[in-house]
PDB file of C-alpha atoms in Angstrom:
ATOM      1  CA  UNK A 815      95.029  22.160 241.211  1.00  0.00           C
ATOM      2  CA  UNK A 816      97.242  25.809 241.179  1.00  0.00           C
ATOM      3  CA  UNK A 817      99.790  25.850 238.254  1.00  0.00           C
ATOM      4  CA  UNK A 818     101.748  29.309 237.424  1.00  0.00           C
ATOM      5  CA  UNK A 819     102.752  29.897 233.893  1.00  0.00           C
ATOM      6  CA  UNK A 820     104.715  31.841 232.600  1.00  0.00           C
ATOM      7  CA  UNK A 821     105.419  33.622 229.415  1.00  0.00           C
ATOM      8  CA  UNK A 822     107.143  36.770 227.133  1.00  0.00           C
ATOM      9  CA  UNK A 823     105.102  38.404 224.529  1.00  0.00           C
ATOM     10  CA  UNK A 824     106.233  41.095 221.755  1.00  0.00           C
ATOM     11  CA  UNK A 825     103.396  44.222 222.112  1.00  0.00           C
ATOM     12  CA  UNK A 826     101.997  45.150 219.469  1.00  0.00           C
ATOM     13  CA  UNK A 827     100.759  48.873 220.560  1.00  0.00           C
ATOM     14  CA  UNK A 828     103.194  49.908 223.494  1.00  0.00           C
ATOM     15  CA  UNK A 829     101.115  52.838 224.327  1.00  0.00           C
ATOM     16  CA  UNK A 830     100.364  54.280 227.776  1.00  0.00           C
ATOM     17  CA  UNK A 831      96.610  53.182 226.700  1.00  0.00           C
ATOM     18  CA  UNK A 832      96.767  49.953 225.347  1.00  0.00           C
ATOM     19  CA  UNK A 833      99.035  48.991 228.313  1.00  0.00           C
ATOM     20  CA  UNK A 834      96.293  50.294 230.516  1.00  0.00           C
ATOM     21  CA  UNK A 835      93.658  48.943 228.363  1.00  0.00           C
ATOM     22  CA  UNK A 836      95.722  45.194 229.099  1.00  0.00           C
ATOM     23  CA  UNK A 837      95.946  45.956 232.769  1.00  0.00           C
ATOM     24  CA  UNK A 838      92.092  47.154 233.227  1.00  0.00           C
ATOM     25  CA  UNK A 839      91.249  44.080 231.130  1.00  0.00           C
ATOM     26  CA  UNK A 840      92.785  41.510 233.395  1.00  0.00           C
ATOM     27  CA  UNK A 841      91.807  42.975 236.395  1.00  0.00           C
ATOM     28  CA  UNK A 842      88.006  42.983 235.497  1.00  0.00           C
ATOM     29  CA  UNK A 843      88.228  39.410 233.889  1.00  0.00           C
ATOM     30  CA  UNK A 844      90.827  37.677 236.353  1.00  0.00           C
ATOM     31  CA  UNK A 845      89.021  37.403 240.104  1.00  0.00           C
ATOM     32  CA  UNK A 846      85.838  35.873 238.431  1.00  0.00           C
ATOM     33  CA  UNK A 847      88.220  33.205 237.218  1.00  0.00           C
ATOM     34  CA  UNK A 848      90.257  32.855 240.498  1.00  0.00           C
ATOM     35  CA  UNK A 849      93.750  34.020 238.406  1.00  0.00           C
ATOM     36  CA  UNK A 850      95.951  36.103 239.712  1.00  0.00           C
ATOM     37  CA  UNK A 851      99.489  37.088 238.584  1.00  0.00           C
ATOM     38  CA  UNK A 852     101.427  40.328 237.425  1.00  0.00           C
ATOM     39  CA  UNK A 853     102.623  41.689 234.268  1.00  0.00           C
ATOM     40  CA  UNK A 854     106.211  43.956 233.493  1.00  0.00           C
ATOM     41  CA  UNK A 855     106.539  45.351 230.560  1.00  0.00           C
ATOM     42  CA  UNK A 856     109.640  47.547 228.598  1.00  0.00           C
ATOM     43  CA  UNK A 857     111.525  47.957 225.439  1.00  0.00           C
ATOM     44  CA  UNK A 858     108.242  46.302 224.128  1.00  0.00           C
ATOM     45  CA  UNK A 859     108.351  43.313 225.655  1.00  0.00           C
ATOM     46  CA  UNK A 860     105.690  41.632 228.013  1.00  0.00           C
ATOM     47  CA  UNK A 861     106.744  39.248 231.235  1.00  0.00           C
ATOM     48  CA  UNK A 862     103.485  37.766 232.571  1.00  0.00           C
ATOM     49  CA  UNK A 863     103.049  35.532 235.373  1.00  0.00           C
ATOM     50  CA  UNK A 864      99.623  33.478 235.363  1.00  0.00           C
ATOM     51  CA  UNK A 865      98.559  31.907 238.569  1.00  0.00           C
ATOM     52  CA  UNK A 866      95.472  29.853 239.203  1.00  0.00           C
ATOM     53  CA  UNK A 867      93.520  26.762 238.927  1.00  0.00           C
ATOM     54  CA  UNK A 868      94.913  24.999 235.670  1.00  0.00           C
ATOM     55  CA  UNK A 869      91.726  25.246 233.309  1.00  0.00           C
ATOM     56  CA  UNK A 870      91.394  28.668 234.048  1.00  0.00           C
ATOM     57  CA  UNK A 871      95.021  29.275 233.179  1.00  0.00           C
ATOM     58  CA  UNK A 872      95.358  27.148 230.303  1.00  0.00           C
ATOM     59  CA  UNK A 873      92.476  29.147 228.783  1.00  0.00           C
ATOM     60  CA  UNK A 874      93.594  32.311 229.441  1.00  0.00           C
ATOM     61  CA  UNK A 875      97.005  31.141 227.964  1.00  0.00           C
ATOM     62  CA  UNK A 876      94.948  30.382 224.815  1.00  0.00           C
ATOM     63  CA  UNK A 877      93.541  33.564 224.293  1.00  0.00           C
ATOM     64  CA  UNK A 878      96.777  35.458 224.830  1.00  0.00           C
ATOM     65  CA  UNK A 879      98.086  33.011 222.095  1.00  0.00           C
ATOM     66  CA  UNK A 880      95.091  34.561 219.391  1.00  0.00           C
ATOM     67  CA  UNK A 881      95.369  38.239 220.958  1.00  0.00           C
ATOM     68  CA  UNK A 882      96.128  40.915 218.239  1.00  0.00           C
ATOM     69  CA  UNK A 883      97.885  42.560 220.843  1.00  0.00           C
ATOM     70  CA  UNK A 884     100.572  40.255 221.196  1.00  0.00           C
ATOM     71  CA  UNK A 885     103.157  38.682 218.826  1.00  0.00           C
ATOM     72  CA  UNK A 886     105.878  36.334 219.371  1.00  0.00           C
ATOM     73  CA  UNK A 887     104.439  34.430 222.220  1.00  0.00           C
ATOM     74  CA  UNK A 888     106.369  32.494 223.952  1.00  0.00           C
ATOM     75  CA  UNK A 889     105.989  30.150 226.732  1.00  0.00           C
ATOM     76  CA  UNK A 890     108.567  30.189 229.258  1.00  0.00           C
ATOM     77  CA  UNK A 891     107.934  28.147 232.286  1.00  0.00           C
ATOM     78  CA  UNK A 892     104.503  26.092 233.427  1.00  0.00           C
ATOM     79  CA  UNK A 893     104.261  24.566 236.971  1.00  0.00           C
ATOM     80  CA  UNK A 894     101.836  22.728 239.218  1.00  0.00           C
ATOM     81  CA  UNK A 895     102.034  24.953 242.312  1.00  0.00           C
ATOM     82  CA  UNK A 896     101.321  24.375 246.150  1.00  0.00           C
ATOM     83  CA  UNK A 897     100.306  28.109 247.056  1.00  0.00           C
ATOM     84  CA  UNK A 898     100.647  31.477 245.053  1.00  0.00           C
ATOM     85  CA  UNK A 899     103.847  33.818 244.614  1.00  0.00           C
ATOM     86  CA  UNK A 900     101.115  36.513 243.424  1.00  0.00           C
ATOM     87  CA  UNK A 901      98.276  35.849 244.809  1.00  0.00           C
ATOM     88  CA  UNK A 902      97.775  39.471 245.986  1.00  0.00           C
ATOM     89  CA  UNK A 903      97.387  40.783 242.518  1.00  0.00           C
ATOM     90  CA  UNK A 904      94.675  40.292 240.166  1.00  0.00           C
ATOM     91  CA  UNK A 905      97.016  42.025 237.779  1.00  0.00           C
ATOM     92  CA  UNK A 906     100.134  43.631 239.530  1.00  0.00           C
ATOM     93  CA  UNK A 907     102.260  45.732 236.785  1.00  0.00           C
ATOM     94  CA  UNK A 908     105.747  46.450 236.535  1.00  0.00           C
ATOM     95  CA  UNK A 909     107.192  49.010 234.768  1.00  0.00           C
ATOM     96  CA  UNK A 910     110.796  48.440 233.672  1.00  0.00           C
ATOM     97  CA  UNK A 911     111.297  52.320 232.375  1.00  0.00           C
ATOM     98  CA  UNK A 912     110.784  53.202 236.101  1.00  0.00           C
ATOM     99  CA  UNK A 913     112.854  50.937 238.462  1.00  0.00           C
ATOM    100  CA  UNK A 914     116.670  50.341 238.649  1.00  0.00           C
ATOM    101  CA  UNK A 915     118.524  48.916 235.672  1.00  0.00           C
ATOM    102  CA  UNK A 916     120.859  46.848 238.589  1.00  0.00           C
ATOM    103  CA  UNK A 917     117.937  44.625 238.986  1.00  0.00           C
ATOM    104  CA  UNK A 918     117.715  43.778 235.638  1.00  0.00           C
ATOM    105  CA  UNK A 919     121.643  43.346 235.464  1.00  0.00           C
ATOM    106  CA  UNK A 920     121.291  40.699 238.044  1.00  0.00           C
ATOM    107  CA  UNK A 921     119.306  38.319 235.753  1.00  0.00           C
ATOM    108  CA  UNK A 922     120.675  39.091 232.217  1.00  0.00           C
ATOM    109  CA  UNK A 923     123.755  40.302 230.430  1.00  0.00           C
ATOM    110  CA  UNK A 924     122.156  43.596 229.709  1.00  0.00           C
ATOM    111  CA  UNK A 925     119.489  46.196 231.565  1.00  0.00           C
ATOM    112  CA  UNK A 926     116.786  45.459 229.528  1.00  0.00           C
ATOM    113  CA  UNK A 927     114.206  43.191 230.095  1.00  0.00           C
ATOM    114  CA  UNK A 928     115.107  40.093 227.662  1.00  0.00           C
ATOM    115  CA  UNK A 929     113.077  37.104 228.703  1.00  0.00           C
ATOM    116  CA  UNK A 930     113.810  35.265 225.298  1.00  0.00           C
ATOM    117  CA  UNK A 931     117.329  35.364 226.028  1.00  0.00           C
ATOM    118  CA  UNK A 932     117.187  33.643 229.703  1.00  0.00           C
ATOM    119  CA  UNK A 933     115.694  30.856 231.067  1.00  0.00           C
ATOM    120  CA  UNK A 934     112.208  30.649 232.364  1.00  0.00           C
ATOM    121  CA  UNK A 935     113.523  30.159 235.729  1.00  0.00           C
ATOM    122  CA  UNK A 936     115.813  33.050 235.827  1.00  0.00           C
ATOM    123  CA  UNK A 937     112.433  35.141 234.489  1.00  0.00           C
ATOM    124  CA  UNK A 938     110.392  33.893 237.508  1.00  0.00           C
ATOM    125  CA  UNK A 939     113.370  34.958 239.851  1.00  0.00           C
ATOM    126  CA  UNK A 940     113.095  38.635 238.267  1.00  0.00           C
ATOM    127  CA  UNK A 941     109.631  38.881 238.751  1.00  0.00           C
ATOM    128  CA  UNK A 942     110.408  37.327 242.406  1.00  0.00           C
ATOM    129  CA  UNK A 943     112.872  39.935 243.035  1.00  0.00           C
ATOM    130  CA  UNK A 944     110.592  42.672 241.815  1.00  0.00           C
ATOM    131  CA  UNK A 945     107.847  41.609 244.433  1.00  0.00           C
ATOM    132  CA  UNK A 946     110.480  41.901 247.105  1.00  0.00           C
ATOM    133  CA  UNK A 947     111.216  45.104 246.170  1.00  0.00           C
ATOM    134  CA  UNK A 948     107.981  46.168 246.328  1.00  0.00           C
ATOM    135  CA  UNK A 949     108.048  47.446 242.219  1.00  0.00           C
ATOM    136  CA  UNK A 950     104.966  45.764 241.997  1.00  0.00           C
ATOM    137  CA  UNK A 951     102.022  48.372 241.739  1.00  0.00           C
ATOM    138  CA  UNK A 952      97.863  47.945 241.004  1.00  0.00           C
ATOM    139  CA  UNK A 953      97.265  45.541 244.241  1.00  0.00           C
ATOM    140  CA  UNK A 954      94.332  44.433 244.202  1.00  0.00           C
TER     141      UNK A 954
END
């Protein structure tokens, strides 16, 4: 069975190389474990959508929860899914700093990426919109 969670994290260490470090990280670990998904990231805040089969999620989930790197986790939105939204990624990354702040304005009452002040939903529609408009990089 496919779920897709979803979830917002505070970063610890916002640095070019502990983002990277996240990012190569995921995309060793994740095909083994049949998840894919992408991450965004600005204004120290994480967006990460999870996708794959449920234990493999869940677990992944539960490490994230006891990561040093991450602080005020917060799960957002957890589905049972028919077919991927990501599947194309074994870690896709966003950068907010780099696209333009009238996508963000769509989903929230400011340009910054606030996923603890919006519903889950909404956050799955930015990341949506973000794959559309091809801001997505690191395709696997």
């Amino acid at each position: 069975m496919l779920v897709r969670l979803l979830y917002a994290s505070r970063v610890v260490d916002d640095s070019p190389a502990a983002i990277e470090d996240i990012l190569a990280q995921s995309r060793q670990h994740n095909p083994g474990c049949g998840i894919t998904g992408i991450l965004c990231y600005g204004g120290g805040i994480f967006l990460q959508a999870i996708e794959g089969g449920r234990s493999a999620v869940n677990a992944l989930y539960g490490q994230i929860l006891h990561d040093a790197r991450h602080e005020d986790v917060q799960l957002l939105h957890y589905e049972e899914i028919a077919e991927r939204r990501f599947g194309g990624w074994t870690m896709g990354q966003v950068n907010l700093s780099k696209i333009n702040h009238s996508i963000l304005l769509k989903y929230s009452e400011t340009p910054e990426l606030d996923p603890y002040a919006v519903s889950g939903k909404v956050s799955l529609a930015l990341l949506e919109e973000l794959m559309a408009t091809a801001s997505i990089m690191g395709r696997a």
